[in-house]
Short mmCIF file of C-alpha atoms in Angstrom, two decimals:
data_model
loop_
_atom_site.label_atom_id
_atom_site.label_comp_id
_atom_site.label_asym_id
_atom_site.label_seq_id
_atom_site.Cartn_x
_atom_site.Cartn_y
_atom_site.Cartn_z
CA MET A 1 19.21 20.95 -10.58
CA LEU A 2 16.95 21.28 -7.90
CA ASP A 3 12.68 22.17 -8.35
CA GLN A 4 12.48 25.01 -7.00
CA ARG A 5 9.89 24.50 -4.71
CA ARG A 6 9.26 25.75 -1.34
CA VAL A 7 9.86 21.38 0.02
CA THR A 8 7.62 21.28 3.62
CA VAL A 9 7.65 17.41 4.71
CA VAL A 10 5.43 16.67 8.08
CA SER A 11 7.75 13.69 9.94
CA HIS A 12 7.30 11.86 13.66
CA GLY A 13 8.23 13.38 16.18
CA PRO A 14 10.43 14.96 17.22
CA GLY A 15 10.69 12.10 20.42
CA CYS A 16 10.74 9.95 17.47
CA LEU A 17 14.44 8.48 15.97
CA ASP A 18 13.03 7.03 12.47
CA GLY A 19 10.63 10.33 12.26
CA THR A 20 13.40 12.93 13.35
CA THR A 21 16.05 11.11 10.68
CA CYS A 22 13.72 11.43 7.77
CA ALA A 23 13.32 14.96 8.06
CA VAL A 24 17.47 15.13 8.39
CA VAL A 25 18.10 12.84 5.34
CA ALA A 26 15.48 15.11 3.47
CA ALA A 27 16.56 18.12 4.96
CA LYS A 28 20.38 17.74 3.32
CA TYR A 29 18.38 16.69 0.30
CA PHE A 30 16.95 19.68 -0.46
CA ALA A 31 18.88 22.13 1.62
CA ASP A 32 19.61 24.53 -0.86
CA GLN A 33 15.31 24.40 -1.30
CA ARG A 34 12.85 26.55 1.15
CA PHE A 35 13.30 23.64 3.74
CA GLU A 36 10.67 22.99 6.55
CA ALA A 37 10.59 19.99 8.75
CA VAL A 38 6.83 20.18 10.24
CA PHE A 39 6.71 17.51 13.57
CA SER A 40 3.66 14.79 14.51
CA SER A 41 2.63 12.79 16.08
CA ASN A 42 -0.63 9.93 15.90
CA ARG A 43 -2.83 12.56 17.18
CA GLU A 44 -2.36 15.58 16.21
CA ILE A 45 -1.54 14.24 11.83
CA ASP A 46 -4.50 14.89 10.58
CA GLU A 47 -5.06 18.73 12.06
CA ILE A 48 -1.58 19.46 10.77
CA LEU A 49 -2.40 18.27 7.70
CA ILE A 50 -5.62 20.16 6.98
CA SER A 51 -4.21 23.69 7.54
CA TYR A 52 -1.60 22.44 5.68
CA ASP A 53 -3.19 24.83 2.58
CA PRO A 54 -0.64 26.94 0.95
CA THR A 55 -1.83 30.19 -1.43
CA HIS A 56 -0.09 28.75 -4.42
CA PRO A 57 0.66 24.28 -3.91
CA GLU A 58 2.26 24.36 -7.74
CA GLU A 59 4.71 25.90 -5.91
CA GLU A 60 4.80 23.10 -2.88
CA GLU A 61 5.91 20.40 -2.36
CA LEU A 62 5.12 18.14 0.51
CA TRP A 63 6.95 14.23 1.74
CA ILE A 64 4.87 12.68 4.51
CA THR A 65 7.42 10.47 6.23
CA ASP A 66 6.84 7.46 9.04
CA ILE A 67 3.17 8.64 9.62
CA SER A 68 -0.14 8.29 8.30
CA TRP A 69 -3.13 10.08 9.09
CA ARG A 70 -7.24 8.89 9.46
CA GLU A 71 -9.86 11.76 8.40
CA PRO A 72 -11.24 11.58 5.04
CA ALA A 73 -11.45 14.87 5.35
CA THR A 74 -7.57 14.74 5.23
CA ASP A 75 -7.71 12.91 1.66
CA VAL A 76 -10.14 15.62 0.27
CA HIS A 77 -8.52 18.21 1.06
CA LEU A 78 -5.03 16.87 0.05
CA ASP A 79 -5.84 15.48 -3.27
CA THR A 80 -7.93 19.23 -3.87
CA LEU A 81 -4.10 20.24 -3.23
CA VAL A 82 -2.74 17.88 -5.55
CA SER A 83 -5.00 18.66 -8.70
CA ARG A 84 -4.15 22.87 -7.83
CA GLY A 85 -0.56 21.37 -8.87
CA LEU A 86 0.99 20.53 -5.66
CA LYS A 87 3.24 17.29 -5.33
CA LEU A 88 3.02 15.71 -2.80
CA TYR A 89 5.35 11.95 -1.51
CA TRP A 90 4.20 9.57 1.19
CA ILE A 91 6.89 7.19 2.94
CA ASP A 92 5.89 4.56 5.69
CA HIS A 93 6.75 1.61 6.66
CA HIS A 94 4.10 0.96 8.61
CA LYS A 95 1.53 -2.29 8.79
CA THR A 96 -1.78 -0.15 9.21
CA ALA A 97 -0.53 2.47 6.79
CA ILE A 98 0.48 -0.74 4.34
CA ASP A 99 -3.05 -2.19 4.96
CA ARG A 100 -4.51 0.79 4.09
CA ARG A 101 -3.36 1.27 0.94
CA ALA A 102 -3.81 -2.25 -0.51
CA THR A 103 -8.00 -1.56 -0.05
CA GLY A 104 -7.29 1.20 -2.32
CA HIS A 105 -7.37 3.88 0.38
CA PRO A 106 -7.13 6.89 0.44
CA HIS A 107 -7.58 8.09 -3.49
CA ILE A 108 -5.02 10.80 -3.77
CA ALA A 109 -3.48 11.30 -6.60
CA PHE A 110 0.44 11.53 -4.88
CA THR A 111 3.50 11.41 -7.18
CA ASP A 112 5.33 8.56 -5.34
CA VAL A 113 3.85 6.79 -3.10
CA VAL A 114 7.34 4.29 -0.96
CA LEU A 115 4.79 1.94 1.80
CA ASP A 116 7.65 -0.84 3.36
CA ASP A 117 7.56 -2.72 6.15
CA ARG A 118 11.00 -4.10 5.59
CA PHE A 119 13.18 -0.71 6.60
CA SER A 120 12.55 2.09 7.99
CA ALA A 121 11.05 5.08 7.46
CA SER A 122 14.37 7.21 7.02
CA ARG A 123 16.17 3.81 5.55
CA LEU A 124 12.67 4.25 2.56
CA LEU A 125 13.42 7.40 1.90
CA HIS A 126 16.54 7.79 2.09
CA ASP A 127 16.87 5.21 -0.32
CA TYR A 128 14.69 6.79 -2.73
CA LEU A 129 16.47 9.68 -2.66
CA LEU A 130 19.46 8.64 -3.48
CA GLU A 131 17.52 6.82 -6.76
CA ARG A 132 16.88 9.95 -7.72
CA ALA A 133 19.64 12.57 -7.40
CA THR A 134 21.53 9.30 -9.14
CA ALA A 135 19.01 9.03 -12.19
CA ARG A 136 18.77 13.29 -11.68
CA GLY A 137 22.51 12.85 -12.04
CA GLU A 138 22.46 15.15 -8.49
CA SER A 139 25.78 15.38 -6.11
CA LEU A 140 25.29 11.86 -4.19
CA ASP A 141 27.45 14.07 -1.98
CA ALA A 142 24.65 15.24 1.30
CA LEU A 143 23.07 11.64 1.29
CA ARG A 144 26.30 9.73 2.25
CA PRO A 145 27.40 10.71 4.58
CA LEU A 146 24.09 10.22 6.22
CA ARG A 147 24.25 6.22 5.59
CA ASN A 148 25.30 5.45 9.93
CA LEU A 149 22.37 7.59 11.34
CA VAL A 150 20.15 5.88 8.44
CA LEU A 151 21.20 1.94 9.51
CA THR A 152 21.00 3.04 12.90
CA ALA A 153 17.48 4.33 13.37
CA ASP A 154 16.84 1.32 11.29
CA ASP A 155 18.28 -0.61 13.84
CA VAL A 156 16.58 0.55 16.58
CA ASP A 157 12.97 1.53 15.45
CA ARG A 158 12.43 -2.93 13.45
CA TRP A 159 13.40 -3.58 16.97
CA ILE A 160 17.19 -5.49 15.53
CA LEU A 161 19.48 -4.05 17.86
CA ASP A 162 22.27 -4.95 15.73
CA ILE A 163 24.33 -1.39 16.39
CA ASP A 164 26.12 -0.86 19.38
CA GLY A 165 24.83 2.55 20.69
CA SER A 166 21.55 2.68 18.31
CA ARG A 167 19.43 2.12 21.48
CA GLU A 168 21.12 4.45 23.29
CA LEU A 169 21.15 7.23 20.76
CA ALA A 170 16.71 6.67 19.69
CA LEU A 171 16.35 7.61 24.04
CA ALA A 172 17.87 10.10 23.90
CA VAL A 173 16.25 11.36 21.38
CA ARG A 174 12.89 10.66 22.57
CA ALA A 175 14.41 12.57 26.02
CA MET A 176 14.95 15.79 23.84
CA ARG A 177 11.91 18.43 23.10
CA GLN A 178 10.94 20.04 20.70
CA THR A 179 13.13 20.03 17.52
CA GLU A 180 15.98 19.89 19.74
CA ALA A 181 16.71 16.65 18.69
CA TYR A 182 16.47 17.65 15.16
CA ARG A 183 19.04 20.64 15.28
CA GLU A 184 20.97 18.23 17.25
CA LEU A 185 21.44 15.12 13.85
CA LEU A 186 21.13 17.66 11.27
CA ALA A 187 24.91 18.51 12.93
CA MET A 188 26.00 15.12 13.95
CA ASP A 189 28.87 13.64 11.77
CA SER A 190 28.80 11.00 9.98
CA ASP A 191 30.67 9.06 13.14
CA LEU A 192 27.45 9.36 15.01
CA THR A 193 29.73 10.74 17.32
CA PRO A 194 27.19 12.19 20.45
CA SER A 195 27.46 16.21 21.20
CA PRO A 196 27.11 17.87 25.21
CA ALA A 197 23.55 18.27 24.18
CA ILE A 198 22.60 14.31 23.16
CA ARG A 199 25.45 12.61 25.97
CA GLN A 200 23.63 14.69 28.25
CA ALA A 201 20.35 12.95 27.02
CA MET A 202 21.30 10.20 27.62
CA GLU A 203 23.06 10.81 30.99
CA ARG A 204 18.76 11.43 32.43
CA VAL A 205 17.86 8.72 30.41
CA GLY A 206 19.37 5.74 33.19
CA HIS A 207 17.19 8.23 35.54
CA GLU A 208 14.07 8.73 33.81
CA VAL A 209 13.36 4.81 33.23
CA ALA A 210 14.26 3.62 36.68
CA GLU A 211 11.06 6.25 37.81
CA SER A 212 9.09 4.92 34.71
CA LEU A 213 10.08 1.34 35.36
CA GLN A 214 8.61 2.05 39.34
CA LEU A 215 5.41 3.34 38.26
CA ALA A 216 4.51 0.88 36.53
CA GLU A 217 4.99 -1.78 38.32
CA ALA A 218 3.45 0.06 40.97
CA THR A 219 0.19 -0.56 38.91
CA ARG A 220 1.31 -3.75 36.60
CA THR A 221 -1.95 -5.90 36.12
CA ALA A 222 -2.92 -8.76 33.98
CA ALA A 223 -5.74 -10.63 32.93
CA PRO A 224 -5.64 -13.89 30.47
CA LEU A 225 -7.15 -14.12 27.29
CA PRO A 226 -9.71 -16.40 28.10
CA GLY A 227 -9.28 -19.95 25.81
CA THR A 228 -5.95 -19.09 25.11
CA ASP A 229 -2.58 -19.10 27.45
CA LEU A 230 -2.65 -15.40 26.06
CA LEU A 231 -1.96 -13.04 29.02
CA ILE A 232 -2.81 -8.98 28.70
CA VAL A 233 -0.05 -6.74 31.06
CA ALA A 234 -1.08 -3.26 31.00
CA ALA A 235 -0.34 -1.14 32.88
CA GLU A 236 1.19 2.97 33.78
CA CYS A 237 3.83 4.59 32.31
CA ASP A 238 6.57 8.04 32.61
CA ASP A 239 6.95 7.40 29.10
CA TYR A 240 10.32 4.79 27.94
CA ALA A 241 7.05 2.41 27.23
CA GLY A 242 9.15 0.08 25.66
CA GLU A 243 11.69 -0.12 26.58
CA ILE A 244 9.82 -1.49 30.53
CA ALA A 245 8.13 -3.98 27.95
CA ASP A 246 11.19 -5.13 27.18
CA ARG A 247 13.27 -5.55 31.05
CA TRP A 248 8.90 -7.37 31.41
CA LYS A 249 9.23 -9.80 28.86
CA ASP A 250 11.23 -13.04 30.21
CA ASP A 251 8.74 -12.86 32.51
CA PHE A 252 6.01 -13.88 30.61
CA ASP A 253 5.75 -16.50 28.09
CA GLU A 254 2.91 -15.27 25.56
CA ALA A 255 1.97 -11.67 26.88
CA VAL A 256 0.74 -8.66 25.13
CA PHE A 257 1.83 -5.04 27.65
CA ALA A 258 -0.41 -2.52 26.95
CA LEU A 259 1.51 0.45 28.65
CA TYR A 260 -0.23 4.16 29.61
CA ASP A 261 2.03 7.14 29.13
CA HIS A 262 1.47 9.75 31.08
CA ARG A 263 3.16 11.48 28.88
CA GLY A 264 2.04 11.37 24.95
CA ASP A 265 -1.48 9.77 26.30
CA CYS A 266 -1.13 7.64 24.64
CA VAL A 267 -0.96 3.09 24.88
CA SER A 268 2.08 1.64 23.74
CA PHE A 269 1.72 -2.39 23.16
CA ARG A 270 4.23 -5.12 22.51
CA ARG A 271 4.82 -8.90 23.01
CA THR A 272 6.79 -11.45 23.90
CA PRO A 273 8.76 -12.84 21.65
CA LEU A 274 6.25 -16.64 21.62
CA CYS A 275 3.51 -13.84 21.12
CA GLU A 276 1.77 -14.14 17.45
CA VAL A 277 -0.46 -11.38 18.63
CA ASP A 278 -0.63 -8.17 15.19
CA LEU A 279 -0.75 -5.69 17.24
CA SER A 280 -1.14 -3.78 14.31
CA GLN A 281 -4.69 -4.82 14.00
CA LEU A 282 -5.46 -4.49 18.32
CA ALA A 283 -4.16 -0.53 17.56
CA ASP A 284 -6.78 -0.17 15.22
CA ARG A 285 -10.09 -0.95 16.60
CA PHE A 286 -8.58 1.74 19.21
CA GLY A 287 -7.86 4.76 16.01
CA GLY A 288 -4.34 3.88 16.11
CA GLY A 289 -1.89 1.80 14.37
CA GLY A 290 1.84 0.46 13.90
CA HIS A 291 3.71 -2.13 13.39
CA PRO A 292 2.28 -6.22 13.79
CA ALA A 293 5.42 -6.21 17.08
CA ALA A 294 5.01 -2.55 17.64
CA ALA A 295 2.38 0.00 17.94
CA GLY A 296 -0.20 2.13 19.78
CA CYS A 297 -3.48 4.26 19.74
CA HIS A 298 -4.75 6.82 21.66
CA MET A 299 -7.69 5.30 24.24
CA ALA A 300 -9.83 7.31 26.93
CA THR A 301 -10.68 5.78 30.03
CA THR A 302 -12.36 7.11 32.91
CA PHE A 303 -10.04 6.45 34.96
CA ASP A 304 -11.42 5.44 38.47
CA GLY A 305 -8.40 3.99 39.97
CA ASP A 306 -8.30 1.01 38.34
CA ARG A 307 -7.03 1.89 35.11
CA ALA A 308 -4.90 -0.72 34.48
CA GLY A 309 -7.48 -2.68 34.55
CA GLU A 310 -9.51 -0.59 32.90
CA ILE A 311 -7.52 -1.36 29.57
CA THR A 312 -6.94 -4.61 30.41
CA ARG A 313 -10.94 -6.10 30.08
CA ARG A 314 -11.29 -3.79 26.51
CA LEU A 315 -8.21 -5.74 25.60
CA VAL A 316 -10.01 -9.49 25.98
CA ASP A 317 -12.71 -7.78 24.78
CA ALA A 318 -11.32 -6.79 21.24
CA LEU A 319 -9.11 -9.50 20.73
CA THR A 320 -11.95 -11.49 21.93
CA ARG A 321 -13.95 -9.80 18.61
CA ILE A 322 -11.09 -10.14 16.68
CA GLU A 323 -10.36 -14.08 17.16
CA LYS A 324 -13.93 -14.82 16.10
CA GLU A 325 -14.35 -12.32 13.17
CA ARG A 326 -11.16 -14.20 11.92
CA LYS A 327 -12.53 -17.74 12.47
CA SER A 328 -16.22 -16.80 10.86
#
């Protein structure tokens, strides 16, 4: 029998297949608990965690999945809740989170932490809860049917793309609004048969990607990183930054793509296969994070009519500083 506590999961989403799948996995495992899923962007996460302030933390369990925070005030708030009895778990696979933990931060007495970039966050969470259920003698019936969904999220989030339909499902989730995708994935069968709502989202994606690509093509600019063969390629888009970068990757040998997303008010970084720039390190310079091959941040721009050009210049400066620091 599970400990009767209120369980809250704060995860990346709701437009992220991996983060949403984390919430689905937790919802199935904690189905007999007082459960709530909360979705957050990277920009909102500190505000959301600080606003989580239960009157009786000793009766609460908080799981933070596929996302991390940056503000010291958030560390203090969470650690205070832990000292008052909160059970706190952190499951993430982003390199920035792993690097931060390696330096001894954040200073929080977690109940448990799983930080591993070998798998997606939802796969880490699913495996963790399977081991927990087995150790406690609990039924695995709620978790086993989720294996296909978890492997699909892992396949597309780490850009392996060996599973048919993984990319399409991820795009459908991105195209859906509010928590619609979460509800649809909760109701999905183990064969991942798309619901009518998911099919409709898949149909919308094609049109939206085409429109976003048109904007990106019209605003694209490129500049070399001095002394290297690397190109910084920036543009504006309306979502689907990963799809645009994937279509452009064969046009350049060694390039970093920086796509300003109007819908998310953020910059998404991608790179060509031959590029070895650690994009998580680059994003960290602007308060963001992610993976070596895919990352993002919020970047204030003056927008003087050449936003892509401004982003390009700022990235050239940042990468130049990173290279100087590496050699010093």
